[in-house]
Amino acid sequence: MTPPHATPTQSLPVYRAQALHVSDGANLGDTMGCGDDLMLDDVYTLAPETVTERLALHATDAAHMTVAEGSALGTPGAAIHLDCALTLMPPDGIVTDAIVLVEVDSAGDVDAVYLLPLAALLPKVPYALVGIDEGGAREKFAHLACARFTRGTRITMASGAQTPIEDLRVGDRVLTRNDGVQQLRWIGQSTVRAVGDFAPIKIKAHTLNNAHDLVVSPDHRLFIYQRSDRLGAGRSELLVKARHLVNGDSVVVQDGGFVDYFELLFDTHQIIYAEGIAAESMLIDTRTKPVVPDEVRAVIAPHNQTGLTGLDVTETLLDRPDAAEILRRASMR
């Protein structure tokens, strides 16, 4: 299994439970709670001027995650459990999903409850609770954590051919950066609403020396080799999350409509080439394994450890509008 903290930190936009209260229903006045305490048809309202805060998590080799150092919320090291998935319906009838996360202390008692919305929630809007799924939280969360490419992305094959991702098949031979030619072991596919943390990130042509646009999931990590350390990371090899490069110009969020996502899994975690950009393949860990079929996970999971530990760039280094341009220049001779 992947060693604790070898996996990347995942930063999630969540609401504290106290930000949502029942404005109509059986639990009138109560705040958001665990699945066992919730009642269908209760109506929740988000307090005015409430914004999401970031909860940073590490996956471990256990059945839970822990609060990461530097998280804006939570106690570092505390266990986080995925309690349940909720379906909320506003007056316009367009439902949205959310996940309840529970932080527990060392004694196993509930210390805090958070709501992770999978689409934006609006203050003062009444949301009727129309679904409680205590078994579906892990799979919904897993899709957020997976490294995913979008339909039309061209992948570099062993032959050098550029093949659209939707045309790939299990067993195809793909070029990897560190291990040469590797066979695809599994391909995942899902179609979701392109909202919130499901909205893909478009890296426009030429932004990172790519000839064509690359569109990936927000936490998908791109591999950058700095020939000169222009970013000040202290090393030449970097992994950068796509969402940390968003600048509203050359790197943008494609919000709205639906998006077809694809996951590519190899025997080991790899760096492959998508539209000419080096990018990671899917990594199996505590967060992502629920989306992989049992028969595939049983064979691959023990060997899917990452050799890319320690390459992640902190968000603070990338918190500047010219981050993508700096990385482009740093990767050039």
CSV table of C-alpha atoms in Angstrom, one decimal, residues 156-291:
chain,number,residue,atom,x,y,z
A,156,THR,CA,1.3,9.7,-26.5
A,157,MET,CA,1.6,6.0,-27.3
A,158,ALA,CA,4.7,3.7,-27.5
A,159,SER,CA,4.8,4.3,-31.2
A,160,GLY,CA,4.7,8.0,-30.8
A,161,ALA,CA,1.2,8.2,-32.2
A,162,GLN,CA,-1.2,10.6,-30.5
A,163,THR,CA,-4.4,8.7,-29.6
A,164,PRO,CA,-7.6,10.3,-28.3
A,165,ILE,CA,-8.2,9.0,-24.8
A,166,GLU,CA,-11.7,7.7,-25.6
A,167,ASP,CA,-10.1,5.4,-28.2
A,168,LEU,CA,-7.7,3.7,-25.7
A,169,ARG,CA,-8.2,0.1,-24.7
A,170,VAL,CA,-6.9,-2.0,-21.8
A,171,GLY,CA,-3.6,-3.5,-22.9
A,172,ASP,CA,-2.6,-0.5,-25.1
A,173,ARG,CA,1.1,0.4,-24.8
A,174,VAL,CA,1.7,4.0,-23.6
A,175,LEU,CA,4.9,5.9,-23.3
A,176,THR,CA,5.9,6.9,-19.8
A,177,ARG,CA,8.5,9.3,-18.6
A,178,ASN,CA,10.3,7.1,-16.1
A,179,ASP,CA,9.6,3.5,-17.1
A,180,GLY,CA,9.4,3.5,-20.8
A,181,VAL,CA,6.6,1.7,-22.4
A,182,GLN,CA,3.8,0.5,-20.1
A,183,GLN,CA,0.5,-1.3,-20.6
A,184,LEU,CA,-2.8,0.2,-19.6
A,185,ARG,CA,-4.4,-2.0,-16.9
A,186,TRP,CA,-7.7,-0.2,-16.5
A,187,ILE,CA,-9.6,2.7,-17.9
A,188,GLY,CA,-12.3,4.5,-15.9
A,189,GLN,CA,-15.0,6.8,-17.3
A,190,SER,CA,-17.7,9.0,-15.8
A,191,THR,CA,-19.8,11.9,-16.9
A,192,VAL,CA,-20.5,14.6,-14.3
A,193,ARG,CA,-21.8,18.1,-14.0
A,194,ALA,CA,-18.9,20.5,-14.6
A,195,VAL,CA,-19.5,22.5,-11.4
A,196,GLY,CA,-17.6,23.2,-8.3
A,197,ASP,CA,-14.6,20.9,-7.8
A,198,PHE,CA,-15.8,18.8,-10.7
A,199,ALA,CA,-15.4,21.7,-13.2
A,200,PRO,CA,-12.3,21.0,-15.3
A,201,ILE,CA,-9.3,23.2,-15.8
A,202,LYS,CA,-8.3,24.2,-19.4
A,203,ILE,CA,-4.6,24.9,-19.9
A,204,LYS,CA,-4.6,26.7,-23.2
A,205,ALA,CA,-2.2,25.9,-26.1
A,206,HIS,CA,1.4,27.1,-25.6
A,207,THR,CA,0.9,27.9,-21.9
A,208,LEU,CA,3.3,25.1,-20.9
A,209,ASN,CA,4.8,24.6,-24.3
A,210,ASN,CA,1.9,22.5,-25.3
A,211,ALA,CA,0.7,22.7,-28.9
A,212,HIS,CA,-3.0,22.1,-28.1
A,213,ASP,CA,-5.3,22.8,-25.2
A,214,LEU,CA,-5.2,20.4,-22.3
A,215,VAL,CA,-8.3,20.0,-20.1
A,216,VAL,CA,-8.0,18.0,-16.8
A,217,SER,CA,-9.6,17.7,-13.4
A,218,PRO,CA,-8.7,20.4,-10.9
A,219,ASP,CA,-6.4,18.3,-8.7
A,220,HIS,CA,-4.7,16.6,-11.6
A,221,ARG,CA,-0.9,17.0,-11.2
A,222,LEU,CA,1.3,18.1,-14.0
A,223,PHE,CA,5.0,17.2,-14.1
A,224,ILE,CA,7.4,20.1,-14.7
A,225,TYR,CA,11.2,19.8,-15.1
A,226,GLN,CA,12.8,23.1,-14.3
A,227,ARG,CA,16.1,23.6,-16.2
A,228,SER,CA,16.5,26.7,-14.0
A,229,ASP,CA,14.7,27.1,-10.6
A,230,ARG,CA,12.7,30.2,-11.5
A,231,LEU,CA,9.9,29.3,-9.1
A,232,GLY,CA,12.2,29.0,-6.1
A,233,ALA,CA,11.1,25.5,-5.2
A,234,GLY,CA,14.6,24.3,-4.4
A,235,ARG,CA,14.5,21.4,-6.9
A,236,SER,CA,14.2,20.8,-10.6
A,237,GLU,CA,11.4,18.2,-10.7
A,238,LEU,CA,7.9,19.5,-9.7
A,239,LEU,CA,4.3,18.3,-9.5
A,240,VAL,CA,1.8,21.1,-9.9
A,241,LYS,CA,-1.9,20.8,-9.5
A,242,ALA,CA,-3.8,22.3,-12.4
A,243,ARG,CA,-6.1,24.4,-10.2
A,244,HIS,CA,-3.1,26.2,-8.7
A,245,LEU,CA,-2.3,27.6,-12.1
A,246,VAL,CA,-5.7,29.2,-12.8
A,247,ASN,CA,-5.2,32.8,-13.8
A,248,GLY,CA,-8.3,33.6,-15.7
A,249,ASP,CA,-6.3,34.0,-18.9
A,250,SER,CA,-4.1,31.1,-20.1
A,251,VAL,CA,-5.4,28.7,-17.5
A,252,VAL,CA,-9.2,28.9,-16.8
A,253,VAL,CA,-12.0,27.0,-15.1
A,254,GLN,CA,-14.5,25.5,-17.6
A,255,ASP,CA,-17.6,25.8,-15.4
A,256,GLY,CA,-21.0,24.7,-16.7
A,257,GLY,CA,-22.6,21.8,-18.5
A,258,PHE,CA,-21.3,18.3,-18.3
A,259,VAL,CA,-17.8,16.8,-18.7
A,260,ASP,CA,-16.6,13.3,-19.7
A,261,TYR,CA,-13.7,12.3,-17.5
A,262,PHE,CA,-11.3,9.3,-18.0
A,263,GLU,CA,-8.9,7.7,-15.5
A,264,LEU,CA,-5.8,5.8,-16.8
A,265,LEU,CA,-4.4,3.1,-14.5
A,266,PHE,CA,-1.0,1.3,-14.9
A,267,ASP,CA,0.7,-1.3,-12.7
A,268,THR,CA,2.5,1.6,-11.0
A,269,HIS,CA,1.9,5.3,-10.8
A,270,GLN,CA,3.3,6.9,-13.9
A,271,ILE,CA,4.0,10.2,-15.7
A,272,ILE,CA,2.6,10.0,-19.2
A,273,TYR,CA,2.2,12.6,-22.0
A,274,ALA,CA,-1.1,14.3,-22.7
A,275,GLU,CA,-1.2,16.9,-25.5
A,276,GLY,CA,2.6,17.0,-25.0
A,277,ILE,CA,2.4,17.9,-21.3
A,278,ALA,CA,3.8,15.4,-18.8
A,279,ALA,CA,1.0,14.5,-16.4
A,280,GLU,CA,0.3,11.9,-13.8
A,281,SER,CA,-1.7,8.7,-14.3
A,282,MET,CA,-4.2,7.5,-11.6
A,283,LEU,CA,-2.8,6.7,-8.2
A,284,ILE,CA,-4.5,4.2,-6.0
A,285,ASP,CA,-4.8,5.2,-2.4
A,286,THR,CA,-7.4,5.4,0.4
A,287,ARG,CA,-9.2,8.2,-1.4
A,288,THR,CA,-9.4,6.8,-5.0
A,289,LYS,CA,-9.6,3.0,-4.6
A,290,PRO,CA,-13.5,2.9,-4.4
A,291,VAL,CA,-13.8,3.7,-8.1
